CSV table of C-alpha atoms in Angstrom, one decimal:
chain,number,residue,atom,x,y,z
A,1,MET,CA,21.8,-14.5,-18.4
A,2,PRO,CA,19.1,-12.1,-17.4
A,3,VAL,CA,17.5,-13.7,-14.4
A,4,GLU,CA,19.2,-14.6,-11.1
A,5,SER,CA,19.0,-18.2,-9.9
A,6,ARG,CA,16.1,-19.1,-7.7
A,7,ALA,CA,17.9,-22.2,-6.5
A,8,ILE,CA,18.5,-21.1,-2.9
A,9,ASP,CA,17.3,-24.0,-0.7
A,10,ARG,CA,15.3,-22.0,1.8
A,11,SER,CA,13.5,-25.0,3.3
A,12,ALA,CA,16.8,-26.2,4.7
A,13,MET,CA,17.2,-22.9,6.6
A,14,LEU,CA,14.0,-23.3,8.5
A,15,TYR,CA,15.1,-26.3,10.4
A,16,ARG,CA,18.6,-25.3,11.2
A,17,GLU,CA,19.7,-24.7,14.8
A,18,PRO,CA,19.2,-21.1,15.7
A,19,MET,CA,22.2,-18.7,15.6
A,20,THR,CA,24.5,-20.9,13.5
A,21,THR,CA,27.2,-18.6,12.2
A,22,ASP,CA,26.5,-19.4,8.6
A,23,LEU,CA,23.1,-17.7,8.7
A,24,PRO,CA,23.1,-14.3,7.1
A,25,ASP,CA,22.8,-11.5,9.6
A,26,TRP,CA,19.2,-10.4,8.7
A,27,ARG,CA,19.6,-7.1,10.5
A,28,GLU,CA,22.6,-6.0,8.5
A,29,TYR,CA,22.2,-3.9,5.4
A,30,ARG,CA,25.1,-3.0,3.1
A,31,GLU,CA,24.9,-2.1,-0.6
A,32,GLN,CA,22.3,-4.2,-2.2
A,33,GLY,CA,24.9,-5.7,-4.5
A,34,LEU,CA,22.9,-5.3,-7.7
A,35,SER,CA,24.8,-5.4,-11.0
A,36,ARG,CA,25.5,-2.1,-12.6
A,37,VAL,CA,22.7,-2.7,-15.1
A,38,LEU,CA,20.1,-3.7,-12.6
A,39,ALA,CA,21.1,-0.8,-10.4
A,40,ALA,CA,20.6,1.5,-13.4
A,41,ALA,CA,17.2,0.0,-14.1
A,42,ALA,CA,16.2,0.3,-10.5
A,43,SER,CA,17.0,4.0,-10.3
A,44,ALA,CA,15.2,4.7,-13.5
A,45,PHE,CA,12.1,2.7,-12.5
A,46,VAL,CA,11.9,4.5,-9.2
A,47,GLU,CA,12.1,7.9,-10.7
A,48,ARG,CA,10.1,7.5,-13.9
A,49,GLY,CA,8.1,4.3,-13.4
A,50,TYR,CA,8.4,1.2,-15.7
A,51,ASP,CA,6.2,2.6,-18.4
A,52,GLY,CA,8.0,5.9,-18.3
A,53,THR,CA,11.5,4.4,-18.7
A,54,SER,CA,13.1,3.6,-22.0
A,55,ILE,CA,15.8,1.1,-22.6
A,56,ARG,CA,17.9,3.9,-23.9
A,57,GLU,CA,17.6,5.7,-20.5
A,58,ILE,CA,18.7,2.6,-18.6
A,59,ALA,CA,21.7,2.0,-21.0
A,60,SER,CA,22.7,5.6,-20.5
A,61,ARG,CA,22.6,5.3,-16.7
A,62,ALA,CA,24.6,2.1,-16.9
A,63,GLY,CA,27.2,3.7,-19.2
A,64,LEU,CA,26.4,1.2,-21.9
A,65,SER,CA,25.2,1.4,-25.5
A,66,VAL,CA,21.7,0.0,-26.2
A,67,PRO,CA,23.2,-3.1,-27.9
A,68,GLY,CA,25.6,-3.5,-25.0
A,69,LEU,CA,22.6,-3.4,-22.6
A,70,TYR,CA,20.7,-6.0,-24.7
A,71,HIS,CA,23.8,-8.2,-24.4
A,72,HIS,CA,23.0,-8.5,-20.6
A,73,TYR,CA,19.2,-8.3,-20.6
A,74,PRO,CA,17.1,-9.0,-23.7
A,75,SER,CA,14.3,-6.6,-22.7
A,76,LYS,CA,13.0,-4.0,-20.2
A,77,GLN,CA,10.8,-6.8,-18.9
A,78,ALA,CA,13.8,-9.0,-18.2
A,79,LEU,CA,15.3,-6.1,-16.1
A,80,LEU,CA,12.1,-5.8,-14.1
A,81,VAL,CA,12.1,-9.6,-13.5
A,82,GLY,CA,15.7,-9.5,-12.6
A,83,LEU,CA,15.1,-6.8,-10.0
A,84,THR,CA,12.0,-8.5,-8.6
A,85,ASP,CA,13.8,-11.8,-8.2
A,86,ALA,CA,16.7,-10.1,-6.5
A,87,VAL,CA,14.5,-8.2,-4.0
A,88,MET,CA,12.4,-11.3,-3.2
A,89,ASP,CA,15.5,-13.5,-2.8
A,90,ASP,CA,16.9,-10.9,-0.4
A,91,LEU,CA,13.6,-10.6,1.6
A,92,LEU,CA,12.9,-14.3,1.9
A,93,THR,CA,16.5,-15.2,2.8
A,94,ARG,CA,16.4,-12.6,5.6
A,95,SER,CA,12.9,-13.7,6.8
A,96,TYR,CA,14.0,-17.3,7.1
A,97,ALA,CA,17.2,-16.2,8.9
A,98,ALA,CA,15.1,-14.0,11.2
A,99,SER,CA,12.7,-16.8,12.0
A,100,ALA,CA,15.6,-19.3,12.6
A,101,SER,CA,17.4,-16.9,14.9
A,102,ALA,CA,14.4,-16.4,17.0
A,103,GLY,CA,14.1,-20.0,18.2
A,104,GLN,CA,10.8,-21.8,18.7
A,105,GLY,CA,8.1,-19.7,20.4
A,106,PRO,CA,5.6,-18.1,18.1
A,107,SER,CA,5.8,-14.8,20.0
A,108,ALA,CA,9.5,-14.4,19.5
A,109,GLN,CA,9.2,-15.7,15.9
A,110,PHE,CA,6.5,-13.1,15.2
A,111,ASP,CA,8.7,-10.4,16.6
A,112,ALA,CA,11.7,-11.4,14.5
A,113,ILE,CA,9.7,-11.8,11.2
A,114,VAL,CA,7.9,-8.5,11.7
A,115,GLU,CA,11.1,-6.7,12.6
A,116,ASN,CA,12.7,-8.1,9.5
A,117,LEU,CA,9.8,-6.9,7.3
A,118,LEU,CA,10.0,-3.5,8.8
A,119,ARG,CA,13.8,-3.1,8.4
A,120,PHE,CA,13.6,-4.5,4.9
A,121,HIS,CA,11.0,-2.0,3.8
A,122,MET,CA,13.2,0.8,5.1
A,123,PHE,CA,16.6,-0.3,3.9
A,124,ARG,CA,15.4,-1.8,0.6
A,125,ARG,CA,12.6,0.6,0.1
A,126,GLU,CA,13.3,1.5,-3.5
A,127,SER,CA,13.4,-2.0,-4.9
A,128,SER,CA,10.5,-3.0,-2.7
A,129,LEU,CA,8.5,-0.2,-4.1
A,130,ILE,CA,9.3,-1.2,-7.7
A,131,ALA,CA,8.2,-4.7,-7.1
A,132,SER,CA,4.9,-3.7,-5.5
A,133,ARG,CA,4.2,-0.8,-7.9
A,134,GLU,CA,5.0,-2.5,-11.1
A,135,THR,CA,3.3,-5.8,-10.5
A,136,GLU,CA,0.7,-5.0,-13.2
A,137,ASN,CA,3.5,-4.5,-15.6
A,138,MET,CA,5.0,-8.0,-15.2
A,139,GLU,CA,4.2,-10.5,-17.9
A,140,PRO,CA,1.9,-13.3,-16.7
A,141,ASP,CA,4.6,-15.9,-15.7
A,142,ALA,CA,6.8,-13.4,-14.0
A,143,ARG,CA,3.8,-11.9,-12.1
A,144,ALA,CA,2.7,-15.4,-11.0
A,145,ALA,CA,6.2,-16.2,-9.8
A,146,TYR,CA,6.4,-12.8,-7.9
A,147,ILE,CA,3.0,-13.3,-6.3
A,148,ALA,CA,3.9,-16.9,-5.2
A,149,ARG,CA,6.9,-15.6,-3.4
A,150,ARG,CA,5.0,-12.7,-1.9
A,151,ASP,CA,2.4,-15.3,-0.7
A,152,GLU,CA,5.2,-17.3,0.7
A,153,GLN,CA,6.2,-14.3,2.9
A,154,GLN,CA,2.6,-13.8,3.9
A,155,ARG,CA,2.2,-17.5,4.8
A,156,MET,CA,5.2,-17.2,7.2
A,157,VAL,CA,3.4,-14.6,9.1
A,158,ASP,CA,0.0,-16.4,8.9
A,159,ASP,CA,1.6,-19.6,10.3
A,160,VAL,CA,3.2,-17.8,13.2
A,161,VAL,CA,0.0,-15.9,14.1
A,162,ARG,CA,-2.1,-19.1,14.0
A,163,ALA,CA,0.6,-20.9,16.1
A,164,GLY,CA,0.4,-18.0,18.6
A,165,VAL,CA,-3.3,-18.2,18.8
A,166,ALA,CA,-3.1,-22.0,19.3
A,167,ALA,CA,-0.5,-21.5,22.0
A,168,GLY,CA,-2.6,-18.8,23.7
A,169,VAL,CA,0.0,-16.0,23.3
A,170,PHE,CA,-2.1,-14.2,20.7
A,171,ASP,CA,-5.8,-13.6,20.8
A,172,THR,CA,-7.7,-12.7,17.7
A,173,PRO,CA,-10.8,-14.2,16.1
A,174,PHE,CA,-9.4,-13.4,12.7
A,175,PRO,CA,-5.7,-14.5,12.5
A,176,GLU,CA,-5.4,-14.4,8.7
A,177,ASP,CA,-6.9,-11.0,8.5
A,178,ALA,CA,-4.8,-9.7,11.3
A,179,SER,CA,-1.8,-11.2,9.6
A,180,ARG,CA,-2.5,-9.5,6.3
A,181,ALA,CA,-3.0,-6.2,8.1
A,182,VAL,CA,0.4,-6.6,9.8
A,183,VAL,CA,2.2,-7.4,6.6
A,184,THR,CA,0.4,-4.5,4.8
A,185,MET,CA,1.5,-2.1,7.5
A,186,CYS,CA,5.1,-3.2,7.3
A,187,VAL,CA,5.2,-3.1,3.5
A,188,ALA,CA,3.7,0.4,3.5
A,189,VAL,CA,6.7,1.7,5.4
A,190,SER,CA,8.5,1.8,2.1
A,191,THR,CA,6.1,4.4,0.9
A,192,TRP,CA,6.9,6.9,3.6
A,193,TYR,CA,10.2,6.1,5.3
A,194,ARG,CA,13.0,8.5,4.7
A,195,PRO,CA,16.6,8.1,6.1
A,196,ASP,CA,16.6,11.7,7.2
A,197,GLY,CA,13.1,11.5,8.7
A,198,PRO,CA,12.4,12.2,12.4
A,199,LEU,CA,12.3,8.5,13.6
A,200,SER,CA,15.3,6.2,13.6
A,201,PRO,CA,14.9,2.7,12.1
A,202,ASP,CA,15.1,1.3,15.7
A,203,GLU,CA,12.4,3.6,16.9
A,204,ILE,CA,10.1,2.7,13.9
A,205,VAL,CA,10.7,-1.0,14.7
A,206,ARG,CA,9.8,-0.4,18.4
A,207,ARG,CA,6.6,1.4,17.6
A,208,TYR,CA,5.3,-0.6,14.7
A,209,LEU,CA,6.1,-3.9,16.4
A,210,ALA,CA,4.0,-2.7,19.3
A,211,VAL,CA,1.1,-1.9,17.0
A,212,ALA,CA,1.6,-5.2,15.1
A,213,ARG,CA,1.5,-7.1,18.4
A,214,SER,CA,-1.6,-5.3,19.4
A,215,ALA,CA,-3.3,-6.1,16.1
A,216,VAL,CA,-2.8,-9.9,16.8
A,217,GLY,CA,-3.9,-9.5,20.4
A,218,ALA,CA,-0.6,-10.3,21.9
A,219,ARG,CA,-1.0,-10.9,25.6
B,1,MET,CA,-13.4,23.7,-17.0
B,2,PRO,CA,-11.3,20.7,-16.1
B,3,VAL,CA,-11.2,20.6,-12.4
B,4,GLU,CA,-14.2,20.0,-10.1
B,5,SER,CA,-14.7,22.7,-7.5
B,6,ARG,CA,-13.1,22.2,-4.1
B,7,ALA,CA,-15.5,24.6,-2.5
B,8,ILE,CA,-17.4,22.1,-0.4
B,9,ASP,CA,-17.5,23.5,3.1
B,10,ARG,CA,-16.6,20.4,5.0
B,11,SER,CA,-15.9,22.1,8.3
B,12,ALA,CA,-19.6,22.9,8.6
B,13,MET,CA,-20.5,19.3,8.3
B,14,LEU,CA,-18.5,18.3,11.4
B,15,TYR,CA,-20.6,20.3,13.7
B,16,ARG,CA,-24.0,19.4,12.4
B,17,GLU,CA,-26.4,17.4,14.5
B,18,PRO,CA,-26.0,13.8,13.8
B,19,MET,CA,-28.5,12.0,11.5
B,20,THR,CA,-29.9,15.1,9.8
B,21,THR,CA,-31.6,14.0,6.7
B,22,ASP,CA,-29.5,16.1,4.4
B,23,LEU,CA,-26.3,14.2,5.2
B,24,PRO,CA,-25.3,11.9,2.3
B,25,ASP,CA,-25.8,8.2,3.1
B,26,TRP,CA,-22.1,7.3,3.4
B,27,ARG,CA,-22.9,3.6,3.2
B,28,GLU,CA,-24.6,3.8,-0.1
B,29,TYR,CA,-22.7,3.4,-3.4
B,30,ARG,CA,-24.2,3.9,-6.8
B,31,GLU,CA,-22.4,4.8,-10.0
B,32,GLN,CA,-19.6,7.1,-9.2
B,33,GLY,CA,-21.1,9.8,-11.4
B,34,LEU,CA,-17.9,10.7,-13.3
B,35,SER,CA,-18.3,12.5,-16.6
B,36,ARG,CA,-17.8,10.4,-19.7
B,37,VAL,CA,-14.4,11.8,-20.2
B,38,LEU,CA,-13.2,11.2,-16.6
B,39,ALA,CA,-14.7,7.7,-16.7
B,40,ALA,CA,-12.8,7.0,-19.9
B,41,ALA,CA,-9.5,8.3,-18.3
B,42,ALA,CA,-10.1,6.2,-15.2
B,43,SER,CA,-10.6,3.0,-17.1
B,44,ALA,CA,-7.5,3.6,-19.2
B,45,PHE,CA,-5.3,4.6,-16.2
B,46,VAL,CA,-6.4,1.5,-14.3
B,47,GLU,CA,-5.6,-0.8,-17.2
B,48,ARG,CA,-2.4,0.8,-18.6
B,49,GLY,CA,-1.2,3.2,-15.9
B,50,TYR,CA,-0.9,7.0,-16.4
B,51,ASP,CA,2.4,6.8,-18.3
B,52,GLY,CA,1.1,4.0,-20.5
B,53,THR,CA,-2.0,5.9,-21.5
B,54,SER,CA,-2.2,8.3,-24.5
B,55,ILE,CA,-4.6,11.1,-24.9
B,56,ARG,CA,-5.7,9.4,-28.1
B,57,GLU,CA,-6.6,6.2,-26.1
B,58,ILE,CA,-8.7,8.3,-23.7
B,59,ALA,CA,-10.4,10.2,-26.5
B,60,SER,CA,-11.2,6.9,-28.2
B,61,ARG,CA,-12.7,5.4,-25.0
B,62,ALA,CA,-14.8,8.5,-24.6
B,63,GLY,CA,-16.0,8.5,-28.2
B,64,LEU,CA,-14.4,11.8,-28.9
B,65,SER,CA,-11.8,13.2,-31.2
B,66,VAL,CA,-8.5,14.3,-29.7
B,67,PRO,CA,-9.5,18.0,-30.2
B,68,GLY,CA,-12.9,17.2,-28.8
B,69,LEU,CA,-11.2,15.8,-25.7
B,70,TYR,CA,-8.9,18.8,-25.3
B,71,HIS,CA,-12.1,21.0,-25.3
B,72,HIS,CA,-13.0,19.4,-22.0
B,73,TYR,CA,-9.5,18.8,-20.5
B,74,PRO,CA,-6.4,20.6,-21.7
B,75,SER,CA,-4.0,17.7,-20.8
B,76,LYS,CA,-3.6,14.2,-19.5
B,77,GLN,CA,-2.5,15.8,-16.3
B,78,ALA,CA,-5.7,17.7,-16.0
B,79,LEU,CA,-7.6,14.4,-16.3
B,80,LEU,CA,-5.5,12.9,-13.5
B,81,VAL,CA,-6.2,16.0,-11.3
B,82,GLY,CA,-9.9,15.8,-12.1
B,83,LEU,CA,-10.1,12.2,-11.1
B,84,THR,CA,-8.1,12.7,-7.9
B,85,ASP,CA,-10.2,15.6,-6.9
B,86,ALA,CA,-13.4,13.6,-7.5
B,87,VAL,CA,-12.2,10.7,-5.5
B,88,MET,CA,-11.0,12.8,-2.6
B,89,ASP,CA,-14.3,14.8,-2.6
B,90,ASP,CA,-16.2,11.6,-2.4
B,91,LEU,CA,-14.1,10.1,0.3
B,92,LEU,CA,-14.0,13.2,2.6
B,93,THR,CA,-17.7,13.9,2.2
B,94,ARG,CA,-18.5,10.4,3.2
B,95,SER,CA,-16.0,10.4,6.1
B,96,TYR,CA,-17.5,13.5,7.6
B,97,ALA,CA,-21.0,12.1,7.1
B,98,ALA,CA,-19.9,8.8,8.8
B,99,SER,CA,-18.3,10.8,11.7
B,100,ALA,CA,-21.4,13.0,12.1
B,101,SER,CA,-23.8,10.0,12.0
B,102,ALA,CA,-21.9,8.2,14.8
B,103,GLY,CA,-22.5,10.9,17.4
B,104,GLN,CA,-20.0,11.9,20.0
B,105,GLY,CA,-18.1,9.0,21.6
B,106,PRO,CA,-14.6,8.2,20.1
B,107,SER,CA,-15.2,4.5,20.0
B,108,ALA,CA,-18.4,4.8,17.8
B,109,GLN,CA,-16.7,7.6,15.8
B,110,PHE,CA,-13.7,5.4,15.1
B,111,ASP,CA,-15.9,2.5,14.0
B,112,ALA,CA,-17.8,4.7,11.6
B,113,ILE,CA,-14.8,6.3,10.1
B,114,VAL,CA,-12.9,3.0,9.7
B,115,GLU,CA,-16.0,1.3,8.2
B,116,ASN,CA,-16.3,4.2,5.8
B,117,LEU,CA,-12.6,3.8,4.8
B,118,LEU,CA,-13.1,0.1,4.2
B,119,ARG,CA,-16.3,0.4,2.2
B,120,PHE,CA,-14.8,3.3,0.1
B,121,HIS,CA,-11.7,1.2,-0.8
B,122,MET,CA,-14.0,-1.6,-1.9
B,123,PHE,CA,-16.6,0.3,-3.8
B,124,ARG,CA,-14.3,3.0,-5.2
B,125,ARG,CA,-11.3,0.7,-5.5
B,126,GLU,CA,-10.4,1.7,-9.1
B,127,SER,CA,-10.3,5.4,-8.6
B,128,SER,CA,-8.7,5.0,-5.2
B,129,LEU,CA,-5.9,2.9,-6.8
B,130,ILE,CA,-5.3,5.5,-9.5
B,131,ALA,CA,-4.9,8.3,-6.9
B,132,SER,CA,-2.5,6.3,-4.8
B,133,ARG,CA,-0.5,4.7,-7.6
B,134,GLU,CA,-0.1,7.8,-9.7
B,135,THR,CA,0.8,10.3,-6.9
B,136,GLU,CA,4.4,10.5,-8.3
B,137,ASN,CA,2.9,11.5,-11.7
B,138,MET,CA,1.0,14.5,-10.3
B,139,GLU,CA,2.6,17.9,-11.0
B,140,PRO,CA,3.8,19.6,-7.8
B,141,ASP,CA,0.8,21.7,-7.0
B,142,ALA,CA,-1.7,18.9,-7.7
B,143,ARG,CA,0.4,16.5,-5.7
B,144,ALA,CA,0.5,18.9,-2.7
B,145,ALA,CA,-3.2,19.4,-2.9
B,146,TYR,CA,-3.8,15.6,-3.0
B,147,ILE,CA,-1.5,14.9,-0.1
B,148,ALA,CA,-3.1,17.7,1.9
B,149,ARG,CA,-6.5,16.0,1.5
B,150,ARG,CA,-5.1,12.6,2.2
B,151,ASP,CA,-3.5,14.0,5.4
B,152,GLU,CA,-6.9,15.5,6.3
B,153,GLN,CA,-8.4,12.0,6.2
B,154,GLN,CA,-5.4,10.7,8.2
B,155,ARG,CA,-5.9,13.4,10.8
B,156,MET,CA,-9.6,12.5,11.3
B,157,VAL,CA,-8.5,9.0,12.4
B,158,ASP,CA,-5.5,10.4,14.4
B,159,ASP,CA,-7.9,12.7,16.3
B,160,VAL,CA,-10.4,10.1,17.2
B,161,VAL,CA,-7.7,7.6,18.3
B,162,ARG,CA,-6.1,10.2,20.5
B,163,ALA,CA,-9.6,11.1,21.9
B,164,GLY,CA,-10.2,7.4,22.5
B,165,VAL,CA,-6.9,7.1,24.4
B,166,ALA,CA,-7.7,10.2,26.4
B,167,ALA,CA,-11.2,8.8,27.2
B,168,GLY,CA,-9.7,5.5,28.3
B,169,VAL,CA,-11.6,3.5,25.6
B,170,PHE,CA,-8.4,2.8,23.6
B,171,ASP,CA,-5.1,1.8,25.0
B,172,THR,CA,-1.9,2.3,22.9
B,173,PRO,CA,1.4,4.0,23.7
B,174,PHE,CA,1.6,5.0,20.0
B,175,PRO,CA,-1.7,6.5,18.9
B,176,GLU,CA,-0.4,8.2,15.7
B,177,ASP,CA,1.5,5.0,14.6
B,178,ALA,CA,-1.6,2.8,15.3
B,179,SER,CA,-3.7,5.3,13.4
B,180,ARG,CA,-1.4,5.2,10.4
B,181,ALA,CA,-1.4,1.4,10.5
B,182,VAL,CA,-5.2,1.4,10.5
B,183,VAL,CA,-5.6,3.8,7.6
B,184,THR,CA,-2.9,1.8,5.6
B,185,MET,CA,-4.8,-1.4,6.2
B,186,CYS,CA,-8.0,0.1,5.0
B,187,VAL,CA,-6.5,1.7,1.9
B,188,ALA,CA,-4.8,-1.5,1.0
B,189,VAL,CA,-8.2,-3.2,0.7
B,190,SER,CA,-8.4,-1.6,-2.8
B,191,THR,CA,-5.4,-3.7,-3.9
B,192,TRP,CA,-7.0,-7.1,-3.3
B,193,TYR,CA,-10.8,-6.7,-3.0
B,194,ARG,CA,-12.8,-8.3,-5.8
B,195,PRO,CA,-16.6,-8.1,-5.9
B,196,ASP,CA,-16.7,-11.8,-6.7
B,197,GLY,CA,-14.3,-12.7,-4.0
B,198,PRO,CA,-15.1,-15.1,-1.1
B,199,LEU,CA,-15.9,-12.4,1.5
B,200,SER,CA,-18.8,-10.0,1.3
B,201,PRO,CA,-18.2,-6.3,2.0
B,202,ASP,CA,-20.1,-6.6,5.3
B,203,GLU,CA,-17.9,-9.6,6.4
B,204,ILE,CA,-14.7,-7.7,5.4
B,205,VAL,CA,-15.9,-4.7,7.5
B,206,ARG,CA,-16.6,-7.0,10.4
B,207,ARG,CA,-13.2,-8.6,10.3
B,208,TYR,CA,-11.1,-5.6,9.5
B,209,LEU,CA,-12.9,-3.4,12.0
B,210,ALA,CA,-12.1,-6.0,14.7
B,211,VAL,CA,-8.4,-6.0,13.7
B,212,ALA,CA,-8.4,-2.1,13.6
B,213,ARG,CA,-9.9,-2.0,17.1
B,214,SER,CA,-7.3,-4.4,18.3
B,215,ALA,CA,-4.5,-2.3,16.8
B,216,VAL,CA,-5.6,0.7,18.8
B,217,GLY,CA,-6.1,-1.4,22.0
B,218,ALA,CA,-9.9,-1.0,22.1
B,219,ARG,CA,-11.1,-2.2,25.5
């Protein structure tokens, strides 16, 4: 079956008590756990782009014949959808976990959600880049599903910024625009972050969180 | 000859008196003035991506035979470089004009440079998107030249943010990071702006400039 299940019940996570032990640790990154075939597609798409990658190339990287690859995924498009689903599952699961772990106040919630966005776009930068770069190459239904989940992530930040303004801990006349700018800034980290770069992930979080808080007028 | 000249002496512009009549009006956008061949390449690259576009497709859109197209540009790569050069010439010329027209204070300079970035990524959104999306498809020398000019634009913002902090009109412990966030936010406008969208360009400038000023801690 080509496409991972979307049946994770995320709504339930939002209302759990914070810090229950069964929440995933949103700060911890191990191997992404992609199947061999999806990992092969990801490495090819990153290096050559979706249009520049052939099914033969992906099969070769996965150590499979072309018919063997088709046994797992019926098309290159199905591989792109499988990757995009996996990356958005991972992101949203971590975002809800970050939000739940931060408790109730909008300032602490904002910090956790933004920190999660920053870490995710460092530690999952390749698959994040594929999703954002190849959006135009998704077929209409898959693109709509991807954009809906991207919007879900954006709305989490919008809601917490609006809540912060209502609570008087943030001060901006344009909460939605500030929220979009913050998400954009975090997502863009995947375009320049390098594990061997001069700044550690923790230092990048420290700096960009400060800039993000400034953008929403945190007091 | 495939590639536009890079011989504009921009350094001279920086030190002109503000508001001289021979500065281009950086707020005015007419047709981009691309040659028929570059315009054909741009429309194909936007719709199909660089990898997904054939020389035959570009020739057909330009109303030329394939040999006729090769007479103007020897390769698809040369078309990408021609487009990227044109877009960066346009951006940097306008940025220096915006800077010069704003006079001396870092706060007014910041406003003009950010407003210019925002307008450019609305009114030149297609060619901006090509340059940023296809960076990986540029051959090494062309990519290095493009990145150098993108860095030049980033440095203009960095310099004015640092000057603002030194002058006490901006307040951020991380001027370079805030500056990068501001440029990222402006560049990303090209990914969502639509001429028939709900916000006018002037309203987008008003909102995003406010968010950008907040990000650098404008007092």
